[in-house]
Short mmCIF file of C-alpha atoms and ligand atoms in Angstrom, two decimals:
data_model
loop_
_atom_site.label_atom_id
_atom_site.label_comp_id
_atom_site.label_asym_id
_atom_site.label_seq_id
_atom_site.Cartn_x
_atom_site.Cartn_y
_atom_site.Cartn_z
CA MET A 28 0.00 0.00 0.00
CA SER A 29 1.36 3.44 -0.82
CA VAL A 30 2.22 5.79 2.00
CA VAL A 31 -0.21 8.34 0.69
CA LEU A 32 -3.07 5.88 0.61
CA TRP A 33 -2.22 4.67 4.11
CA LYS A 34 -2.26 8.25 5.43
CA VAL A 35 -5.61 8.88 3.81
CA LEU A 36 -6.98 5.70 5.36
CA VAL A 37 -5.73 6.53 8.86
CA ALA A 38 -7.03 10.08 8.58
CA GLY A 39 -10.34 8.64 7.49
CA MET A 40 -10.50 6.30 10.47
CA VAL A 41 -9.70 9.07 12.93
CA ALA A 42 -12.18 11.36 11.30
CA ALA A 43 -14.79 8.66 11.59
CA LEU A 44 -14.47 8.51 15.37
CA PRO A 45 -17.10 10.37 17.36
CA GLU A 46 -15.57 13.47 18.91
CA GLU A 47 -15.97 14.72 22.44
CA LYS A 48 -14.39 17.20 24.78
CA ALA A 49 -12.78 15.66 27.88
CA VAL A 50 -14.26 16.60 31.22
CA LEU A 51 -11.29 17.91 33.21
CA THR A 52 -11.48 18.27 36.97
CA GLU A 53 -9.58 20.12 39.65
CA PRO A 54 -8.22 18.09 42.57
CA PRO A 55 -9.58 16.34 44.58
CA LEU A 56 -12.34 15.65 42.04
CA VAL A 57 -12.29 12.98 39.35
CA PRO A 58 -14.25 13.15 36.07
CA PRO A 59 -17.22 10.77 35.94
CA PRO A 60 -16.68 7.25 34.56
CA ILE A 61 -16.80 6.97 30.79
CA THR A 62 -19.81 4.91 29.81
CA ARG A 63 -19.31 4.55 26.07
CA THR A 64 -18.10 1.18 24.83
CA THR A 65 -16.36 2.25 21.63
CA PRO A 66 -13.36 4.52 21.01
CA ALA A 67 -13.72 8.23 20.52
CA LYS A 68 -11.55 11.14 19.61
CA VAL A 69 -11.16 13.10 22.82
CA LEU A 70 -10.17 16.73 22.91
CA VAL A 71 -8.10 17.81 25.92
CA GLU A 72 -7.24 21.46 26.48
CA LEU A 73 -4.72 22.18 29.20
CA GLU A 74 -3.71 25.70 30.06
CA VAL A 75 -0.42 26.38 31.79
CA VAL A 76 -0.69 29.04 34.48
CA GLU A 77 2.13 30.42 36.63
CA LYS A 78 0.67 31.78 39.86
CA VAL A 79 1.22 32.41 43.56
CA MET A 80 -0.77 30.17 45.91
CA PRO A 81 -0.41 29.04 49.52
CA LEU A 82 1.93 26.13 50.23
CA ALA A 83 1.11 26.11 53.94
CA ASP A 84 -0.57 28.41 56.45
CA GLY A 85 0.87 31.88 55.74
CA VAL A 86 3.42 30.48 53.30
CA ASP A 87 3.14 31.48 49.63
CA TYR A 88 4.90 29.98 46.66
CA THR A 89 5.04 30.70 42.93
CA PHE A 90 3.60 27.56 41.39
CA TRP A 91 3.71 26.56 37.74
CA THR A 92 0.57 24.61 36.98
CA PHE A 93 -1.46 22.72 34.44
CA GLY A 94 -4.81 24.47 34.81
CA GLY A 95 -4.14 26.63 37.85
CA THR A 96 -3.99 23.91 40.50
CA VAL A 97 -1.45 21.43 41.85
CA PRO A 98 -1.82 18.71 40.72
CA GLY A 99 -3.12 19.79 37.30
CA ARG A 100 -6.46 18.85 35.79
CA PHE A 101 -7.39 15.16 36.03
CA ILE A 102 -7.76 13.75 32.53
CA ARG A 103 -9.92 10.69 31.94
CA VAL A 104 -9.98 8.90 28.61
CA ARG A 105 -10.76 5.34 27.57
CA GLU A 106 -8.37 2.63 26.41
CA GLY A 107 -8.18 2.85 22.62
CA ASP A 108 -9.25 6.50 22.46
CA THR A 109 -7.42 8.95 20.24
CA VAL A 110 -6.51 11.99 22.30
CA GLU A 111 -5.99 15.39 20.73
CA LEU A 112 -4.09 17.39 23.29
CA TRP A 113 -3.74 21.15 23.22
CA LEU A 114 -1.22 22.83 25.49
CA GLU A 115 -1.91 26.53 25.94
CA ASN A 116 0.78 28.69 27.56
CA HIS A 117 -0.92 31.76 29.03
CA PRO A 118 0.52 35.05 27.71
CA ASN A 119 1.19 36.30 31.26
CA ASN A 120 3.54 33.37 31.91
CA LYS A 121 7.27 33.90 31.88
CA LEU A 122 8.54 30.52 30.70
CA PRO A 123 8.08 28.00 27.94
CA HIS A 124 6.54 24.68 29.03
CA ASN A 125 5.58 21.32 27.57
CA ILE A 126 3.98 18.07 28.67
CA ASP A 127 5.18 14.48 28.92
CA LEU A 128 2.28 12.14 29.59
CA HIS A 129 3.30 8.70 30.79
CA ALA A 130 0.16 7.38 29.08
CA VAL A 131 1.65 8.20 25.68
CA THR A 132 3.45 5.71 23.48
CA GLY A 133 5.85 7.85 21.48
CA PRO A 134 9.07 9.84 21.96
CA GLY A 135 9.15 12.03 25.05
CA GLY A 136 5.53 11.27 25.85
CA GLY A 137 4.65 14.35 23.82
CA ALA A 138 7.29 16.66 25.29
CA ALA A 139 8.97 17.87 22.09
CA SER A 140 5.65 18.12 20.25
CA THR A 141 4.17 20.38 22.90
CA PHE A 142 7.07 22.72 23.66
CA THR A 143 5.22 26.03 23.85
CA ALA A 144 6.30 29.62 24.46
CA PRO A 145 4.17 32.02 26.53
CA GLY A 146 1.26 33.26 24.46
CA HIS A 147 1.29 30.20 22.19
CA LYS A 148 -0.55 26.92 22.01
CA SER A 149 0.53 23.56 20.58
CA ARG A 150 -1.20 20.35 19.65
CA PHE A 151 -0.36 16.70 19.25
CA THR A 152 -2.43 13.54 19.03
CA PHE A 153 -1.83 10.13 20.54
CA MET A 154 -3.65 6.86 20.90
CA ALA A 155 -4.12 5.66 24.49
CA LEU A 156 -2.96 2.07 24.03
CA ASN A 157 -2.45 0.98 27.63
CA PRO A 158 -5.04 1.27 30.39
CA GLY A 159 -3.94 2.49 33.81
CA LEU A 160 -3.28 5.56 35.91
CA TYR A 161 -0.45 7.69 34.60
CA VAL A 162 1.44 10.78 35.72
CA TYR A 163 1.90 13.65 33.35
CA HIS A 164 4.42 16.43 33.95
CA CYS A 165 6.29 19.26 32.33
CA ALA A 166 9.63 18.24 30.83
CA THR A 167 11.11 21.62 29.99
CA ALA A 168 14.65 22.28 31.22
CA PRO A 169 15.45 22.41 34.02
CA VAL A 170 12.96 19.54 34.21
CA GLY A 171 13.36 19.04 37.95
CA MET A 172 12.50 22.66 38.60
CA HIS A 173 9.34 22.58 36.48
CA ILE A 174 8.16 19.50 38.34
CA ALA A 175 9.22 20.87 41.72
CA ASN A 176 7.11 23.94 41.04
CA GLY A 177 3.98 21.83 40.66
CA MET A 178 3.83 20.86 36.99
CA TYR A 179 2.29 17.42 37.25
CA GLY A 180 -1.06 15.67 37.29
CA LEU A 181 -2.77 12.38 36.47
CA ILE A 182 -4.33 10.94 33.35
CA TYR A 183 -6.46 7.85 33.78
CA VAL A 184 -6.84 5.60 30.78
CA GLN A 185 -9.97 3.75 31.78
CA PRO A 186 -9.73 0.09 30.76
CA LYS A 187 -12.17 -1.26 28.17
CA ALA A 188 -13.70 -3.32 30.98
CA PRO A 189 -14.07 -0.55 33.56
CA LEU A 190 -13.31 -1.07 37.24
CA PRO A 191 -16.35 -1.84 39.39
CA LYS A 192 -18.52 1.11 40.33
CA VAL A 193 -17.72 2.82 43.62
CA ASP A 194 -19.58 5.52 45.52
CA ARG A 195 -16.79 8.08 45.49
CA GLU A 196 -13.63 8.73 43.55
CA TYR A 197 -10.95 11.23 44.60
CA TYR A 198 -7.73 12.61 43.17
CA VAL A 199 -4.69 12.98 45.44
CA VAL A 200 -1.11 13.68 44.41
CA GLN A 201 1.89 14.02 46.66
CA GLY A 202 4.74 16.37 45.88
CA ASP A 203 7.94 17.59 47.52
CA PHE A 204 8.80 21.31 47.56
CA TYR A 205 12.09 23.08 48.06
CA THR A 206 12.41 26.49 49.64
CA ASP A 207 15.47 28.19 51.15
CA ALA A 208 13.74 28.48 54.51
CA ASP A 209 12.55 25.50 56.49
CA PHE A 210 8.89 24.52 56.81
CA GLY A 211 6.57 27.19 58.12
CA GLN A 212 8.57 30.36 57.37
CA LYS A 213 5.82 32.87 56.51
CA GLY A 214 5.67 34.93 53.33
CA LEU A 215 6.54 34.23 49.72
CA GLN A 216 9.24 31.55 49.67
CA PRO A 217 11.58 31.23 46.68
CA PHE A 218 12.52 27.89 45.13
CA SER A 219 15.88 26.49 46.28
CA MET A 220 17.79 24.65 43.57
CA LYS A 221 20.39 23.64 46.15
CA ARG A 222 17.88 21.89 48.37
CA ALA A 223 16.21 20.30 45.34
CA ILE A 224 19.52 18.85 44.18
CA ASP A 225 20.29 17.68 47.71
CA GLU A 226 16.77 16.13 47.87
CA ARG A 227 16.08 17.92 51.15
CA PRO A 228 12.52 19.23 50.77
CA SER A 229 11.15 21.73 53.22
CA TYR A 230 7.61 20.71 52.29
CA VAL A 231 6.04 17.39 51.37
CA VAL A 232 2.34 17.87 50.72
CA PHE A 233 -0.76 16.42 49.11
CA ASN A 234 -2.44 18.43 46.35
CA GLY A 235 -0.01 21.30 46.43
CA SER A 236 -0.51 22.61 49.95
CA ALA A 237 -0.27 21.49 53.54
CA MET A 238 -3.89 22.61 53.90
CA SER A 239 -5.48 21.24 50.74
CA LEU A 240 -7.23 18.27 52.35
CA VAL A 241 -7.95 19.40 55.90
CA GLY A 242 -10.84 21.17 57.63
CA ASP A 243 -13.59 22.11 55.18
CA ARG A 244 -11.50 20.75 52.31
CA ALA A 245 -11.23 17.23 53.77
CA LEU A 246 -12.36 14.37 51.56
CA LYS A 247 -15.82 13.18 52.55
CA GLY A 248 -17.66 9.91 52.75
CA LYS A 249 -20.48 8.08 54.48
CA VAL A 250 -20.47 4.83 56.38
CA GLY A 251 -21.17 1.94 54.02
CA GLU A 252 -19.79 3.65 50.93
CA THR A 253 -16.85 2.51 48.84
CA VAL A 254 -14.07 4.91 47.94
CA ARG A 255 -11.48 4.81 45.20
CA LEU A 256 -8.47 7.11 45.44
CA TYR A 257 -6.42 7.86 42.36
CA VAL A 258 -3.10 8.61 44.00
CA GLY A 259 -0.05 9.96 42.28
CA ASN A 260 3.39 11.09 43.26
CA GLY A 261 4.70 14.06 41.31
CA GLY A 262 7.99 13.98 43.21
CA PRO A 263 10.32 15.34 41.90
CA ASN A 264 12.46 13.36 44.31
CA LEU A 265 10.75 11.48 47.11
CA VAL A 266 9.08 8.10 47.07
CA SER A 267 5.80 8.02 49.00
CA SER A 268 4.79 5.40 51.55
CA PHE A 269 1.12 6.15 51.14
CA HIS A 270 -1.06 5.16 54.07
CA VAL A 271 -4.48 6.07 55.45
CA ILE A 272 -4.47 5.95 59.23
CA GLY A 273 -7.33 3.79 60.47
CA GLU A 274 -8.10 2.17 57.10
CA ILE A 275 -6.89 -0.87 55.23
CA PHE A 276 -6.89 -0.75 51.45
CA ASP A 277 -9.20 -3.58 50.40
CA ARG A 278 -7.54 -3.42 46.98
CA VAL A 279 -4.56 -1.63 45.49
CA TYR A 280 -3.90 -1.43 41.78
CA THR A 281 -0.20 -1.42 42.39
CA GLU A 282 1.79 1.20 40.50
CA GLY A 283 -1.39 2.29 38.72
CA GLY A 284 -1.52 -0.86 36.60
CA MET A 285 -4.28 -3.39 36.25
CA ARG A 286 -3.18 -6.01 38.80
CA THR A 287 -4.47 -5.86 42.34
CA GLN A 288 -3.07 -6.70 45.70
CA GLU A 289 -5.53 -7.05 48.58
CA ASN A 290 -5.51 -5.99 52.22
CA VAL A 291 -2.71 -3.48 52.00
CA GLN A 292 -1.71 -1.11 54.83
CA THR A 293 0.82 1.09 53.03
CA THR A 294 1.55 1.25 49.33
CA LEU A 295 4.75 2.52 47.80
CA ILE A 296 4.30 5.18 45.14
CA PRO A 297 7.45 6.08 43.25
CA ALA A 298 8.18 9.60 42.03
CA GLY A 299 6.46 9.81 38.66
CA GLY A 300 4.22 6.88 39.56
CA SER A 301 0.78 6.15 40.91
CA ALA A 302 -1.54 3.70 42.62
CA ILE A 303 -5.29 3.22 42.71
CA VAL A 304 -6.52 2.29 46.17
CA GLU A 305 -10.01 1.17 47.14
CA PHE A 306 -11.65 0.64 50.48
CA LYS A 307 -15.02 0.43 52.10
CA LEU A 308 -15.95 2.95 54.77
CA ASN A 309 -16.94 0.54 57.49
CA THR A 310 -17.38 2.97 60.33
CA ASP A 311 -17.37 6.69 61.03
CA GLY A 312 -14.53 9.00 61.99
CA THR A 313 -11.69 10.99 60.52
CA TYR A 314 -9.09 9.01 58.61
CA ILE A 315 -5.72 10.61 58.01
CA LEU A 316 -3.88 10.39 54.69
CA VAL A 317 -0.14 10.35 55.26
CA ASP A 318 3.19 9.59 53.76
CA HIS A 319 4.26 7.08 56.39
CA SER A 320 7.79 8.40 56.19
CA ILE A 321 6.19 10.11 59.08
CA PHE A 322 8.34 13.14 59.82
CA ARG A 323 7.08 14.38 56.47
CA THR A 324 3.58 14.26 57.88
CA PHE A 325 4.18 15.95 61.17
CA ASN A 326 6.93 18.32 60.09
CA LYS A 327 6.56 18.90 56.35
CA GLY A 328 2.83 18.88 55.64
CA SER A 329 1.93 15.52 54.06
CA LEU A 330 -1.36 15.22 55.90
CA GLY A 331 -4.85 14.95 54.47
CA MET A 332 -8.19 13.96 55.95
CA LEU A 333 -11.10 11.78 54.97
CA LYS A 334 -14.13 12.53 57.12
CA VAL A 335 -16.63 9.72 57.27
CA GLU A 336 -20.09 10.46 58.59
CA GLY A 337 -22.89 8.21 59.57
CA PRO A 338 -23.88 5.83 62.27
CA GLY A 339 -20.68 4.26 63.58
CA ARG A 340 -20.32 0.52 63.84
CA LYS A 341 -19.41 0.00 67.50
CA ASP A 342 -18.80 -3.66 66.87
CA ILE A 343 -16.08 -2.74 64.38
CA TYR A 344 -14.60 0.13 66.36
CA SER A 345 -15.85 0.93 69.82
CA GLY A 346 -14.49 4.43 70.23
CA LYS A 347 -12.94 5.30 73.56
CA GLU A 348 -14.13 2.86 76.16
CA VAL A 349 -11.59 3.46 78.88
CA ASP A 350 -11.76 6.92 80.29
CA GLU A 351 -9.30 8.89 82.34
CA ALA A 352 -11.27 7.77 85.38
CA TYR A 353 -9.76 4.35 84.83
CA LEU A 354 -6.25 5.80 85.11
CA GLY A 355 -7.30 7.36 88.41
CA ASP A 356 -8.35 4.02 89.85
CA GLU A 357 -5.46 1.93 88.68
CA SER A 358 -2.89 4.63 88.50
CA VAL A 359 -0.42 3.79 91.24
CA ALA A 360 -0.19 0.10 90.56
CA THR A 361 0.05 0.22 86.76
CA SER A 362 2.54 3.01 86.58
CA LEU A 363 4.85 1.47 89.15
CA LYS A 364 4.72 -1.82 87.31
CA ALA A 365 5.70 -0.07 84.12
CA GLN A 366 8.75 1.62 85.63
CA PRO A 367 12.10 0.14 84.74
CA ALA A 368 14.07 -1.00 87.77
CA ALA A 369 16.35 2.02 88.05
CA ALA A 370 13.50 4.43 87.73
CA ALA A 371 11.45 2.45 90.20
CA ALA A 372 14.25 2.69 92.75
CA ALA A 373 14.38 6.42 92.22
CA VAL A 374 10.63 6.64 92.50
CA ALA A 375 10.85 4.88 95.83
CA ALA A 376 13.43 7.38 96.95
CA ASN A 377 11.12 10.27 96.00
CA ASP A 378 13.90 11.82 94.01
CA GLY A 379 12.33 14.71 92.05
CA ARG A 380 14.93 14.63 89.27
CA ALA A 381 14.54 10.87 88.78
CA LEU A 382 10.77 11.19 88.79
CA PHE A 383 11.07 13.89 86.14
CA VAL A 384 13.35 11.70 84.03
CA ALA A 385 10.96 8.76 84.34
CA ASN A 386 7.73 10.68 83.75
CA CYS A 387 8.30 13.86 81.83
CA SER A 388 11.69 13.99 80.09
CA MET A 389 10.74 11.84 77.11
CA CYS A 390 8.70 14.78 75.94
CA HIS A 391 9.97 17.89 77.70
CA GLN A 392 13.61 16.68 77.38
CA LEU A 393 16.23 16.07 80.04
CA GLU A 394 16.97 19.71 80.77
CA GLY A 395 13.39 20.84 80.33
CA GLN A 396 14.29 22.54 77.06
CA GLY A 397 11.37 21.00 75.12
CA VAL A 398 11.24 20.36 71.37
CA PRO A 399 10.25 23.29 69.13
CA GLY A 400 6.90 22.70 67.50
CA ALA A 401 6.16 19.63 69.63
CA PHE A 402 6.77 19.89 73.38
CA PRO A 403 6.90 23.19 75.25
CA PRO A 404 9.95 24.00 77.36
CA LEU A 405 9.59 23.81 81.13
CA ALA A 406 12.92 25.51 81.76
CA LYS A 407 12.31 29.22 82.44
CA SER A 408 8.79 28.88 81.01
CA ASP A 409 6.21 31.61 81.56
CA PHE A 410 4.03 29.07 83.25
CA LEU A 411 6.51 27.91 85.86
CA ALA A 412 8.14 31.31 86.34
CA THR A 413 4.86 32.75 87.61
CA LEU A 414 3.51 29.80 89.50
CA SER A 415 0.69 31.68 91.19
CA ASN A 416 -1.76 29.83 93.41
CA THR A 417 -4.21 29.17 90.59
CA LYS A 418 -1.35 27.98 88.41
CA ARG A 419 -0.30 25.52 91.11
CA GLY A 420 -3.72 23.89 90.88
CA GLU A 421 -3.56 23.95 87.07
CA LEU A 422 -0.17 22.27 87.15
CA VAL A 423 -1.48 19.42 89.26
CA GLU A 424 -4.49 19.16 87.00
CA LEU A 425 -2.52 19.12 83.77
CA VAL A 426 -0.15 16.44 85.02
CA LEU A 427 -2.99 14.22 86.26
CA ARG A 428 -5.48 14.89 83.51
CA GLY A 429 -3.27 15.77 80.55
CA LYS A 430 -3.68 18.75 78.26
CA THR A 431 -4.59 19.48 74.65
CA GLY A 432 -5.13 22.62 72.64
CA LYS A 433 -3.05 25.64 71.81
CA VAL A 434 -0.61 27.01 74.35
CA THR A 435 1.94 29.78 73.91
CA VAL A 436 5.12 29.28 75.88
CA ASN A 437 7.85 31.91 75.83
CA GLY A 438 6.35 33.30 72.64
CA LEU A 439 6.29 29.96 70.80
CA GLU A 440 3.05 28.22 69.92
CA PHE A 441 2.35 24.58 70.71
CA ASN A 442 -0.69 22.58 69.85
CA GLY A 443 -0.03 19.10 71.08
CA VAL A 444 -1.32 16.43 73.34
CA MET A 445 0.07 15.87 76.79
CA THR A 446 -1.12 12.50 77.99
CA PRO A 447 -2.05 12.22 81.66
CA VAL A 448 0.83 11.14 83.88
CA ALA A 449 -0.60 8.44 86.06
CA GLY A 450 0.84 6.62 89.02
CA LEU A 451 2.19 9.45 91.13
CA ASP A 452 0.93 9.51 94.69
CA ASP A 453 0.84 12.82 96.55
CA GLU A 454 4.40 12.54 97.79
CA ARG A 455 5.90 11.67 94.42
CA LEU A 456 3.81 14.24 92.58
CA ALA A 457 5.00 16.84 95.08
CA ALA A 458 8.59 15.74 94.48
CA VAL A 459 8.44 15.96 90.68
CA LEU A 460 6.57 19.26 90.72
CA SER A 461 9.01 20.71 93.24
CA TYR A 462 11.79 19.64 90.93
CA VAL A 463 10.37 21.30 87.79
CA ALA A 464 9.43 24.38 89.82
CA ASN A 465 13.06 24.79 90.92
CA ALA A 466 15.26 23.29 88.22
CA TRP A 467 16.89 25.15 85.30
CA GLY A 468 16.51 28.58 86.87
CA ASN A 469 12.82 28.21 87.75
CA LYS A 470 12.24 29.68 91.21
CA ALA A 471 8.80 28.76 92.51
CA PRO A 472 8.15 27.49 96.02
CA ALA A 473 8.27 23.70 96.42
CA PHE A 474 5.16 21.56 96.73
CA THR A 475 4.37 19.52 99.84
CA ALA A 476 2.48 16.25 99.73
CA ASP A 477 -0.21 17.96 101.74
CA GLU A 478 -0.67 20.76 99.21
CA VAL A 479 -0.82 18.24 96.36
CA LYS A 480 -3.41 16.23 98.24
CA LYS A 481 -5.61 19.31 98.62
CA LEU A 482 -5.15 20.35 95.01
CA ARG A 483 -5.98 16.84 93.82
CA ALA A 484 -9.14 16.83 95.94
CA ALA A 485 -10.15 20.18 94.44
CA LEU A 486 -9.95 18.98 90.81
CA PRO A 487 -13.20 19.40 88.88
CA PRO A 488 -15.16 16.15 88.54
CA LEU A 489 -14.42 13.99 85.50
CA PRO A 490 -17.11 13.61 82.87
CA PRO A 491 -19.00 10.32 83.14
CA PRO A 492 -17.48 7.42 81.18
CA PRO A 493 -18.98 6.83 77.72
CA ALA A 494 -22.02 4.59 77.44
CA PRO A 495 -21.08 0.94 76.93
CA ALA A 496 -20.91 -0.32 73.36
CA HIS A 497 -23.96 -2.08 72.01
CU1 CU B 29 7.04 23.72 32.67
#
């Protein structure tokens, strides 16, 4: 067959396909399933937008995006479709960009064909041969920088035999970000090539911001529903240990392919890779999306939420059954049993320092210096420096009952959980409190066992324990 005739034939076949415009969605939304059963020619229009958006609370960053969000628009096509992709580079942008879609069979995944200057648009066409969930990203030099600035997203090539119907589908992509300053520094933060090359991100987040999936923006579900998450990892550098705290993935389409593994706790998502995870919402509560390389979650922002409403299943998860009142009853015995021998000896000796080491130092640190962002200092703290009479009662209360919520100590904010410290009788509690009141330059009067006894007796009553499970 002559080349000319072949070209005419192919053009004729493509032209014969029904045409449609792809539904593109912003994260965390996913376009609806494709219901047609034959191929189509699908038009995708992606606009590149360079813009400033929040990366964390009070922290701004100049993102480069596909469609104005990080990740970019979710693209859904069907296996066998012919995709006509337009890349539009907004005239206000400063840089040229392109797109490499991992769903493309062909050189560069479309990169060279879509290289586009600001104020221009380019087009190329590809056939989606392989089903699966694929990352797309910009591949303009310096490639790492374009990706690090947010230029990635997911394209799902729905298999000819679609996955089973679920009640909800969501779109979540992890990414690492590199700024000169460490996490949390307010204001507009410039990109740091040095940190990017060293692979030392200051931020690791889902959907482009530490706040994108929390509070009002949390993912939502109802008890009894099934959820499918299309999860990607834009990188540019880190591998994600994707986990949802309190859930087990009933099924994972590992690496975004078509094979499943069942009953998975944590799935590995490489940079430039993906996974599809599915689970049933068996009971109510808030489930936390994390990268289980867990410092990233608590110190760099990789935390999202899935809020599940509805009648809880107490037979599956009871909720809190043992209340603080239990600690009150059993306190002395259990805590003493848990003490290692050396600490127990010290406890017997009523040595305030040893009691502090055994009961408080794991959080507040050996010299009471605390840990920034996690545990407030006790050394020279506002609280202990001005240990007025009301504060003395509060101190006893917070040690026995624990404490949560925001506190400001020496100008630094903390919002943590102090668990109740059980097992200290009046004498020992007096000893440890006297120690913290006088160590490290603190200068408050010591506590006597008698005072502690009175303060303990004056504590407000505990709320009643929760109703038994049924
Ligand atoms: Cu780019």
